[in-house]
Amino acid sequence: MARFLCETLPWTKFGTVVVSLPVIGLAFCVIYSILYDFKETTITHGCSAYNFLPSISAASGEKEPQISVWWWSIVLHTPGRYFISLCYLNYYSTIASSGWKGNYEPLAIACVMVNLVEVTALLMLTLYSSRDYFEIHSTAFGIFLAFSIIYMLSVIAIQKTLYEDTRLSKLSSSIRYKKLLFAAYCCLVTSAMYLYYRHSAYCEAIVYSMFAFSEYLIVLTNIAFHSTFMLDFTSAQQPCPSLHI
């Protein structure tokens, strides 16, 4: 059944639906919070500085209907991400040379496992809001951030190795996009950390809004990076990868 789905699935349409869910959910939560819950979602506890944007936690985890919209967007998004991650194993085996078992398989399996942890951490920090389960939420966020960076580095490494063997033009394009997005992701994470520190230390006006905006960009950059699977899968010799299960 899984193999049949993978061989017949229109990856571009499927991928568009999967990656659109968190984008639509985030956009709704932020816009709705600004329009209808502006004061409650932009206030920062222990600091009276003016801000005009809510953080993702405030926009998606404190008020209805934002809580439900974000919850469902991630819950519906997660199975597709799991499926895509597992398909990557067979994508690599499809385009790899005869050295697949010895050289590529361990790294490919590691990439998939790291990605599964990342997706699970995203689900956990969504299910457990910072308001009600701060410790679980903060731990899940830390795991998500760390494993997202590890995954990006890992997948770039394995695809560079595969490109050296296959010279597939679309694989080269995918690697180039991944490198750019990874660099942007690291810059944004660093900026967010600095802005959060600046807000906590000095309580300056709009600094927390700048932090919130950097959060939005981090999420969108992460989604864009993972969206490159649509380019990856069309670079294989067959229309899409097949699952040997």
Tab-separated table of C-alpha atoms in Angstrom:
chain	number	residue	atom	x	y	z
A	1	MET	CA	0.000	0.000	0.000
A	2	ALA	CA	2.761	2.438	0.942
A	3	ARG	CA	4.687	1.587	-2.219
A	4	PHE	CA	1.575	2.109	-4.351
A	5	LEU	CA	0.959	5.526	-2.753
A	6	CYS	CA	4.533	6.606	-3.307
A	7	GLU	CA	4.568	5.517	-6.947
A	8	THR	CA	1.250	7.184	-7.817
A	9	LEU	CA	1.338	10.285	-5.609
A	10	PRO	CA	1.535	13.659	-7.408
A	11	TRP	CA	4.403	15.022	-5.344
A	12	THR	CA	4.066	18.679	-6.264
A	13	LYS	CA	0.386	18.815	-5.317
A	14	PHE	CA	0.903	16.698	-2.222
A	15	GLY	CA	3.879	18.765	-1.137
A	16	THR	CA	2.038	22.033	-1.662
A	17	VAL	CA	-0.757	20.883	0.629
A	18	VAL	CA	1.626	19.618	3.313
A	19	VAL	CA	3.817	22.734	3.457
A	20	SER	CA	0.851	25.120	3.149
A	21	LEU	CA	-0.818	23.917	6.346
A	22	PRO	CA	1.608	25.534	8.844
A	23	VAL	CA	1.990	28.636	6.658
A	24	ILE	CA	-1.773	29.199	6.572
A	25	GLY	CA	-2.054	28.367	10.265
A	26	LEU	CA	0.695	30.806	11.239
A	27	ALA	CA	-0.673	33.572	9.027
A	28	PHE	CA	-4.167	33.176	10.470
A	29	CYS	CA	-2.950	33.172	14.081
A	30	VAL	CA	-0.783	36.273	13.674
A	31	ILE	CA	-3.324	38.290	11.675
A	32	TYR	CA	-6.259	37.316	13.897
A	33	SER	CA	-4.277	38.128	17.041
A	34	ILE	CA	-3.335	41.559	15.729
A	35	LEU	CA	-6.904	42.361	14.673
A	36	TYR	CA	-8.840	40.963	17.625
A	37	ASP	CA	-6.465	40.220	20.516
A	38	PHE	CA	-3.818	42.869	20.010
A	39	LYS	CA	-3.329	43.947	23.614
A	40	GLU	CA	-3.390	40.448	25.108
A	41	THR	CA	-0.949	38.929	22.606
A	42	THR	CA	1.566	41.772	22.310
A	43	ILE	CA	1.994	42.502	26.006
A	44	THR	CA	5.258	41.246	27.504
A	45	HIS	CA	5.173	40.152	31.125
A	46	GLY	CA	7.479	42.103	33.398
A	47	CYS	CA	8.139	44.720	30.723
A	48	SER	CA	5.860	47.550	29.627
A	49	ALA	CA	7.713	48.412	26.409
A	50	TYR	CA	5.559	48.951	23.317
A	51	ASN	CA	5.306	46.088	20.826
A	52	PHE	CA	3.157	45.600	17.760
A	53	LEU	CA	3.687	41.942	16.828
A	54	PRO	CA	2.853	38.827	18.867
A	55	SER	CA	5.339	36.026	19.283
A	56	ILE	CA	4.363	32.681	17.786
A	57	SER	CA	3.645	31.296	21.260
A	58	ALA	CA	1.375	34.242	22.079
A	59	ALA	CA	-0.369	34.192	18.711
A	60	SER	CA	-0.989	30.455	18.616
A	61	GLY	CA	-1.150	29.295	22.215
A	62	GLU	CA	-3.150	31.759	24.289
A	63	LYS	CA	-6.476	32.533	22.616
A	64	GLU	CA	-9.192	30.791	20.644
A	65	PRO	CA	-9.694	30.239	17.755
A	66	GLN	CA	-5.951	30.625	17.195
A	67	ILE	CA	-5.121	27.680	19.471
A	68	SER	CA	-7.356	25.309	17.526
A	69	VAL	CA	-6.272	26.569	14.100
A	70	TRP	CA	-2.572	26.175	14.887
A	71	TRP	CA	-3.140	22.836	16.615
A	72	TRP	CA	-4.972	21.360	13.641
A	73	SER	CA	-2.576	22.814	11.071
A	74	ILE	CA	0.377	21.046	12.716
A	75	VAL	CA	-1.499	17.834	13.530
A	76	LEU	CA	-2.597	17.520	9.886
A	77	HIS	CA	0.849	18.549	8.656
A	78	THR	CA	2.750	15.940	10.694
A	79	PRO	CA	1.722	12.654	8.957
A	80	GLY	CA	2.752	14.080	5.593
A	81	ARG	CA	6.135	15.078	7.016
A	82	TYR	CA	6.647	11.580	8.429
A	83	PHE	CA	5.784	10.034	5.065
A	84	ILE	CA	8.119	12.367	3.162
A	85	SER	CA	10.948	11.663	5.586
A	86	LEU	CA	10.609	7.904	5.139
A	87	CYS	CA	10.452	8.292	1.358
A	88	TYR	CA	13.871	9.923	1.458
A	89	LEU	CA	15.477	6.573	2.273
A	90	ASN	CA	14.314	5.138	-1.002
A	91	TYR	CA	15.018	8.356	-2.852
A	92	TYR	CA	18.674	8.017	-1.858
A	93	SER	CA	18.778	4.331	-2.778
A	94	THR	CA	17.181	5.123	-6.160
A	95	ILE	CA	19.851	7.594	-7.259
A	96	ALA	CA	22.854	6.179	-5.424
A	97	SER	CA	25.556	4.113	-7.086
A	98	SER	CA	26.363	0.505	-6.238
A	99	GLY	CA	28.102	1.762	-3.110
A	100	TRP	CA	24.739	2.560	-1.484
A	101	LYS	CA	24.828	-0.103	1.205
A	102	GLY	CA	28.330	0.562	2.383
A	103	ASN	CA	28.642	4.329	1.984
A	104	TYR	CA	25.255	6.000	1.901
A	105	GLU	CA	22.809	3.930	3.878
A	106	PRO	CA	24.092	4.718	7.430
A	107	LEU	CA	24.100	8.465	6.771
A	108	ALA	CA	20.723	8.323	5.031
A	109	ILE	CA	19.176	6.441	7.956
A	110	ALA	CA	20.710	8.949	10.373
A	111	CYS	CA	19.245	11.843	8.339
A	112	VAL	CA	15.802	10.269	8.427
A	113	MET	CA	15.962	9.596	12.164
A	114	VAL	CA	17.065	13.163	12.901
A	115	ASN	CA	14.228	14.509	10.761
A	116	LEU	CA	11.690	12.302	12.531
A	117	VAL	CA	12.860	13.677	15.878
A	118	GLU	CA	12.573	17.232	14.539
A	119	VAL	CA	9.011	16.679	13.305
A	120	THR	CA	8.012	14.966	16.553
A	121	ALA	CA	9.441	17.854	18.585
A	122	LEU	CA	7.389	20.306	16.487
A	123	LEU	CA	4.286	18.267	17.221
A	124	MET	CA	5.079	18.156	20.946
A	125	LEU	CA	5.661	21.891	21.304
A	126	THR	CA	2.325	22.401	19.534
A	127	LEU	CA	0.375	19.963	21.689
A	128	TYR	CA	1.902	21.313	24.908
A	129	SER	CA	1.546	25.102	24.995
A	130	SER	CA	4.004	27.316	26.828
A	131	ARG	CA	1.144	28.696	28.894
A	132	ASP	CA	0.091	25.335	30.396
A	133	TYR	CA	3.187	23.153	29.995
A	134	PHE	CA	6.135	25.512	29.945
A	135	GLU	CA	8.837	22.933	30.738
A	136	ILE	CA	7.669	20.439	28.109
A	137	HIS	CA	7.140	23.210	25.555
A	138	SER	CA	10.564	24.776	26.094
A	139	THR	CA	12.305	21.387	25.998
A	140	ALA	CA	10.508	20.433	22.778
A	141	PHE	CA	11.432	23.787	21.243
A	142	GLY	CA	15.106	23.284	22.092
A	143	ILE	CA	15.057	19.787	20.569
A	144	PHE	CA	13.272	21.069	17.462
A	145	LEU	CA	15.795	23.858	16.932
A	146	ALA	CA	18.846	21.670	17.504
A	147	PHE	CA	17.661	18.764	15.363
A	148	SER	CA	16.490	21.036	12.562
A	149	ILE	CA	20.032	22.413	12.254
A	150	ILE	CA	21.581	18.931	12.498
A	151	TYR	CA	19.218	17.649	9.814
A	152	MET	CA	19.967	20.503	7.444
A	153	LEU	CA	23.703	19.892	7.757
A	154	SER	CA	23.262	16.129	7.349
A	155	VAL	CA	21.069	16.266	4.278
A	156	ILE	CA	23.373	18.770	2.574
A	157	ALA	CA	26.328	16.470	3.308
A	158	ILE	CA	24.724	13.336	1.899
A	159	GLN	CA	23.375	15.117	-1.175
A	160	LYS	CA	26.778	16.626	-1.946
A	161	THR	CA	28.231	13.121	-1.804
A	162	LEU	CA	25.498	11.772	-4.063
A	163	TYR	CA	25.971	14.604	-6.533
A	164	GLU	CA	29.661	13.756	-6.862
A	165	ASP	CA	28.604	10.261	-7.979
A	166	THR	CA	25.542	11.072	-10.099
A	167	ARG	CA	25.995	14.642	-11.420
A	168	LEU	CA	22.221	15.118	-11.561
A	169	SER	CA	21.516	18.749	-12.471
A	170	LYS	CA	18.378	19.027	-10.327
A	171	LEU	CA	20.278	17.616	-7.373
A	172	SER	CA	22.835	20.382	-7.820
A	173	SER	CA	20.052	22.979	-7.775
A	174	SER	CA	18.548	21.426	-4.670
A	175	ILE	CA	21.878	21.530	-2.845
A	176	ARG	CA	22.365	25.179	-3.804
A	177	TYR	CA	18.921	26.135	-2.477
A	178	LYS	CA	19.507	24.138	0.696
A	179	LYS	CA	22.803	25.879	1.381
A	180	LEU	CA	21.246	29.315	0.952
A	181	LEU	CA	18.288	28.443	3.154
A	182	PHE	CA	20.527	26.887	5.796
A	183	ALA	CA	22.689	30.014	5.920
A	184	ALA	CA	19.581	32.187	6.229
A	185	TYR	CA	18.187	29.885	8.922
A	186	CYS	CA	21.349	30.128	11.032
A	187	CYS	CA	21.440	33.917	10.666
A	188	LEU	CA	17.800	34.198	11.692
A	189	VAL	CA	18.233	31.920	14.710
A	190	THR	CA	21.236	33.963	15.822
A	191	SER	CA	19.302	37.210	15.331
A	192	ALA	CA	16.338	35.876	17.303
A	193	MET	CA	18.570	34.847	20.192
A	194	TYR	CA	20.207	38.270	20.257
A	195	LEU	CA	16.883	40.106	20.094
A	196	TYR	CA	15.412	37.985	22.884
A	197	TYR	CA	18.449	38.727	25.021
A	198	ARG	CA	18.186	42.425	24.179
A	199	HIS	CA	14.514	42.474	25.120
A	200	SER	CA	15.115	40.619	28.400
A	201	ALA	CA	18.096	42.748	29.380
A	202	TYR	CA	16.957	46.229	28.337
A	203	CYS	CA	13.173	46.106	27.805
A	204	GLU	CA	13.309	48.375	24.759
A	205	ALA	CA	10.337	49.334	22.606
A	206	ILE	CA	9.584	47.119	19.562
A	207	VAL	CA	12.570	44.831	20.218
A	208	TYR	CA	10.236	41.965	21.137
A	209	SER	CA	8.292	42.624	17.943
A	210	MET	CA	11.535	42.317	16.018
A	211	PHE	CA	12.131	39.024	17.809
A	212	ALA	CA	8.620	37.883	16.894
A	213	PHE	CA	9.182	38.782	13.237
A	214	SER	CA	12.433	36.818	13.235
A	215	GLU	CA	10.452	33.862	14.608
A	216	TYR	CA	8.075	34.052	11.648
A	217	LEU	CA	11.010	34.082	9.248
A	218	ILE	CA	12.627	31.122	11.015
A	219	VAL	CA	9.464	29.068	10.570
A	220	LEU	CA	9.088	30.066	6.909
A	221	THR	CA	12.761	29.345	6.174
A	222	ASN	CA	12.484	25.938	7.825
A	223	ILE	CA	9.408	25.153	5.719
A	224	ALA	CA	11.165	26.356	2.562
A	225	PHE	CA	14.146	24.105	3.289
A	226	HIS	CA	11.961	21.048	3.725
A	227	SER	CA	9.953	22.005	0.631
A	228	THR	CA	12.972	21.193	-1.511
A	229	PHE	CA	11.914	17.540	-1.299
A	230	MET	CA	9.708	18.282	-4.318
A	231	LEU	CA	12.811	19.188	-6.308
A	232	ASP	CA	14.736	16.256	-4.857
A	233	PHE	CA	12.195	13.630	-5.765
A	234	THR	CA	11.874	14.795	-9.356
A	235	SER	CA	15.660	14.540	-9.727
A	236	ALA	CA	15.567	10.767	-9.350
A	237	GLN	CA	15.617	8.572	-12.439
A	238	GLN	CA	12.022	7.519	-11.854
A	239	PRO	CA	9.089	9.930	-11.288
A	240	CYS	CA	9.124	9.466	-7.532
A	241	PRO	CA	10.841	7.254	-5.002
A	242	SER	CA	9.377	3.883	-4.178
A	243	LEU	CA	9.087	2.367	-0.751
A	244	HIS	CA	10.307	-1.198	-0.325
A	245	ILE	CA	7.868	-2.021	2.453
